[in-house]
């Protein structure tokens, strides 16, 4: 898991109206990546509440490259 970017606007000591986070998930197994994505969706639903919304935008899905040693 690589958190590659966290962005928001406004002063540092104020909770922003909008914030975003970009992550990159890598694994040698497709199943592990899929399971992590499902867990991330569950966390998004669990922590969403009145006045707070979260969504996951999946930009791409690239399966692991075969390891040929």
Short mmCIF file of N, CA and C in Angstrom, two decimals:
data_model
loop_
_atom_site.label_atom_id
_atom_site.label_comp_id
_atom_site.label_asym_id
_atom_site.label_seq_id
_atom_site.Cartn_x
_atom_site.Cartn_y
_atom_site.Cartn_z
N UNK A 1 0.85 -1.16 0.00
CA UNK A 1 0.00 0.00 0.00
C UNK A 1 0.89 1.22 0.00
N UNK A 2 0.66 2.11 -0.94
CA UNK A 2 1.42 3.35 -1.04
C UNK A 2 0.44 4.51 -1.06
N UNK A 3 0.48 5.35 -0.03
CA UNK A 3 -0.32 6.58 -0.03
C UNK A 3 0.51 7.60 -0.79
N UNK A 4 0.11 7.89 -2.01
CA UNK A 4 0.94 8.72 -2.87
C UNK A 4 0.60 10.20 -2.81
N UNK A 5 -0.60 10.54 -2.36
CA UNK A 5 -0.98 11.95 -2.34
C UNK A 5 -2.18 12.17 -1.42
N UNK A 6 -2.12 13.20 -0.61
CA UNK A 6 -3.24 13.65 0.21
C UNK A 6 -3.38 15.14 -0.05
N UNK A 7 -4.58 15.58 -0.46
CA UNK A 7 -4.75 16.99 -0.79
C UNK A 7 -6.02 17.55 -0.17
N UNK A 8 -5.98 18.84 0.13
CA UNK A 8 -7.14 19.61 0.58
C UNK A 8 -6.79 21.07 0.39
N UNK A 9 -7.75 21.92 0.66
CA UNK A 9 -7.51 23.35 0.53
C UNK A 9 -7.85 24.05 1.84
N UNK A 10 -7.25 25.19 2.05
CA UNK A 10 -7.55 25.96 3.24
C UNK A 10 -6.42 25.90 4.25
N UNK A 11 -6.69 26.49 5.40
CA UNK A 11 -5.70 26.55 6.47
C UNK A 11 -5.43 25.16 7.05
N UNK A 12 -4.24 24.96 7.56
CA UNK A 12 -3.86 23.66 8.10
C UNK A 12 -4.59 23.31 9.39
N UNK A 13 -5.08 24.30 10.13
CA UNK A 13 -5.73 24.02 11.41
C UNK A 13 -7.26 23.99 11.31
N UNK A 14 -7.80 23.87 10.09
CA UNK A 14 -9.24 23.82 9.88
C UNK A 14 -9.57 22.55 9.09
N UNK A 15 -10.61 21.83 9.53
CA UNK A 15 -11.04 20.64 8.80
C UNK A 15 -11.61 21.09 7.45
N UNK A 16 -11.07 20.61 6.35
CA UNK A 16 -11.52 21.08 5.04
C UNK A 16 -12.89 20.53 4.65
N UNK A 17 -13.56 21.24 3.76
CA UNK A 17 -14.85 20.78 3.24
C UNK A 17 -14.65 19.61 2.29
N UNK A 18 -13.49 19.55 1.65
CA UNK A 18 -13.18 18.48 0.70
C UNK A 18 -11.71 18.11 0.81
N UNK A 19 -11.45 16.82 0.84
CA UNK A 19 -10.08 16.32 0.85
C UNK A 19 -10.03 15.06 -0.01
N UNK A 20 -8.87 14.76 -0.54
CA UNK A 20 -8.74 13.54 -1.33
C UNK A 20 -7.42 12.86 -1.01
N UNK A 21 -7.40 11.57 -1.28
CA UNK A 21 -6.24 10.75 -1.01
C UNK A 21 -6.08 9.77 -2.17
N UNK A 22 -4.87 9.66 -2.68
CA UNK A 22 -4.59 8.69 -3.75
C UNK A 22 -3.71 7.60 -3.17
N UNK A 23 -4.09 6.36 -3.44
CA UNK A 23 -3.29 5.23 -2.98
C UNK A 23 -3.00 4.30 -4.14
N UNK A 24 -1.97 3.51 -3.96
CA UNK A 24 -1.57 2.52 -4.94
C UNK A 24 -1.42 1.19 -4.19
N UNK A 25 -2.10 0.17 -4.68
CA UNK A 25 -2.06 -1.15 -4.06
C UNK A 25 -1.29 -2.08 -4.99
N UNK A 26 -0.30 -2.74 -4.44
CA UNK A 26 0.46 -3.72 -5.24
C UNK A 26 0.55 -5.03 -4.48
N UNK A 27 0.47 -6.10 -5.22
CA UNK A 27 0.61 -7.43 -4.64
C UNK A 27 1.02 -8.39 -5.73
N UNK A 28 1.57 -9.50 -5.35
CA UNK A 28 1.93 -10.53 -6.33
C UNK A 28 0.75 -11.43 -6.65
N UNK A 29 -0.40 -11.21 -5.95
CA UNK A 29 -1.58 -12.03 -6.16
C UNK A 29 -2.82 -11.15 -6.40
N UNK A 30 -3.55 -11.42 -7.46
CA UNK A 30 -4.76 -10.67 -7.78
C UNK A 30 -5.76 -10.78 -6.64
N UNK A 31 -5.91 -11.95 -6.06
CA UNK A 31 -6.88 -12.16 -4.98
C UNK A 31 -6.61 -11.22 -3.80
N UNK A 32 -5.36 -11.02 -3.45
CA UNK A 32 -5.01 -10.12 -2.35
C UNK A 32 -5.43 -8.70 -2.67
N UNK A 33 -5.22 -8.26 -3.89
CA UNK A 33 -5.60 -6.92 -4.30
C UNK A 33 -7.12 -6.75 -4.25
N UNK A 34 -7.83 -7.75 -4.72
CA UNK A 34 -9.30 -7.70 -4.70
C UNK A 34 -9.83 -7.67 -3.27
N UNK A 35 -9.23 -8.46 -2.38
CA UNK A 35 -9.66 -8.49 -0.98
C UNK A 35 -9.41 -7.14 -0.31
N UNK A 36 -8.27 -6.54 -0.59
CA UNK A 36 -7.98 -5.24 -0.01
C UNK A 36 -8.98 -4.20 -0.49
N UNK A 37 -9.32 -4.25 -1.76
CA UNK A 37 -10.29 -3.30 -2.32
C UNK A 37 -11.66 -3.47 -1.64
N UNK A 38 -12.08 -4.70 -1.40
CA UNK A 38 -13.34 -4.95 -0.71
C UNK A 38 -13.30 -4.41 0.73
N UNK A 39 -12.18 -4.60 1.41
CA UNK A 39 -12.04 -4.08 2.77
C UNK A 39 -12.08 -2.55 2.76
N UNK A 40 -11.48 -1.94 1.77
CA UNK A 40 -11.49 -0.49 1.65
C UNK A 40 -12.92 0.02 1.43
N UNK A 41 -13.69 -0.69 0.62
CA UNK A 41 -15.10 -0.32 0.42
C UNK A 41 -15.89 -0.43 1.73
N UNK A 42 -15.64 -1.47 2.50
CA UNK A 42 -16.34 -1.65 3.77
C UNK A 42 -15.98 -0.52 4.75
N UNK A 43 -14.71 -0.15 4.80
CA UNK A 43 -14.30 0.95 5.67
C UNK A 43 -14.94 2.27 5.25
N UNK A 44 -15.05 2.48 3.96
CA UNK A 44 -15.68 3.69 3.44
C UNK A 44 -17.13 3.77 3.91
N UNK A 45 -17.86 2.67 3.85
CA UNK A 45 -19.24 2.65 4.30
C UNK A 45 -19.32 2.81 5.82
N UNK A 46 -18.42 2.18 6.54
CA UNK A 46 -18.43 2.22 7.99
C UNK A 46 -18.18 3.63 8.53
N UNK A 47 -17.29 4.38 7.91
CA UNK A 47 -16.93 5.70 8.42
C UNK A 47 -17.70 6.85 7.78
N UNK A 48 -18.56 6.56 6.82
CA UNK A 48 -19.42 7.60 6.26
C UNK A 48 -20.55 7.86 7.25
N UNK A 49 -20.87 9.11 7.45
CA UNK A 49 -21.96 9.48 8.35
C UNK A 49 -22.60 10.76 7.86
N UNK A 50 -23.57 11.24 8.60
CA UNK A 50 -24.28 12.45 8.21
C UNK A 50 -23.28 13.61 8.07
N UNK A 51 -23.26 14.23 6.92
CA UNK A 51 -22.35 15.33 6.67
C UNK A 51 -20.98 14.92 6.18
N UNK A 52 -20.71 13.63 6.20
CA UNK A 52 -19.42 13.12 5.72
C UNK A 52 -19.69 12.06 4.66
N UNK A 53 -19.13 12.24 3.51
CA UNK A 53 -19.29 11.22 2.47
C UNK A 53 -17.91 10.84 1.93
N UNK A 54 -17.79 9.59 1.57
CA UNK A 54 -16.55 9.07 0.99
C UNK A 54 -16.91 8.25 -0.22
N UNK A 55 -16.04 8.28 -1.18
CA UNK A 55 -16.22 7.42 -2.34
C UNK A 55 -14.88 6.94 -2.85
N UNK A 56 -14.88 5.81 -3.50
CA UNK A 56 -13.68 5.22 -4.06
C UNK A 56 -13.79 5.31 -5.58
N UNK A 57 -12.79 5.89 -6.18
CA UNK A 57 -12.72 5.95 -7.64
C UNK A 57 -11.54 5.09 -8.07
N UNK A 58 -11.83 4.02 -8.76
CA UNK A 58 -10.76 3.12 -9.20
C UNK A 58 -10.35 3.56 -10.60
N UNK A 59 -9.15 4.11 -10.72
CA UNK A 59 -8.68 4.61 -12.00
C UNK A 59 -8.20 3.49 -12.92
N UNK A 60 -7.60 2.48 -12.36
CA UNK A 60 -7.13 1.37 -13.18
C UNK A 60 -6.94 0.14 -12.31
N UNK A 61 -6.85 -0.99 -12.97
CA UNK A 61 -6.53 -2.24 -12.29
C UNK A 61 -5.58 -3.00 -13.19
N UNK A 62 -4.38 -3.16 -12.73
CA UNK A 62 -3.39 -3.91 -13.49
C UNK A 62 -3.00 -5.13 -12.69
N UNK A 63 -3.24 -6.30 -13.23
CA UNK A 63 -2.85 -7.51 -12.50
C UNK A 63 -1.33 -7.59 -12.36
N UNK A 64 -0.85 -8.33 -11.37
CA UNK A 64 0.60 -8.45 -11.18
C UNK A 64 1.27 -9.05 -12.41
N UNK A 65 2.46 -8.57 -12.67
CA UNK A 65 3.23 -9.15 -13.77
C UNK A 65 3.78 -10.49 -13.31
N UNK A 66 3.81 -11.46 -14.23
CA UNK A 66 4.34 -12.77 -13.83
C UNK A 66 5.81 -12.64 -13.46
N UNK A 67 6.18 -13.36 -12.42
CA UNK A 67 7.58 -13.36 -11.97
C UNK A 67 8.27 -14.53 -12.63
N UNK A 68 9.24 -14.24 -13.46
CA UNK A 68 9.95 -15.27 -14.21
C UNK A 68 11.42 -15.17 -13.87
N UNK A 69 11.85 -15.95 -12.89
CA UNK A 69 13.25 -15.86 -12.45
C UNK A 69 14.09 -16.95 -13.06
#
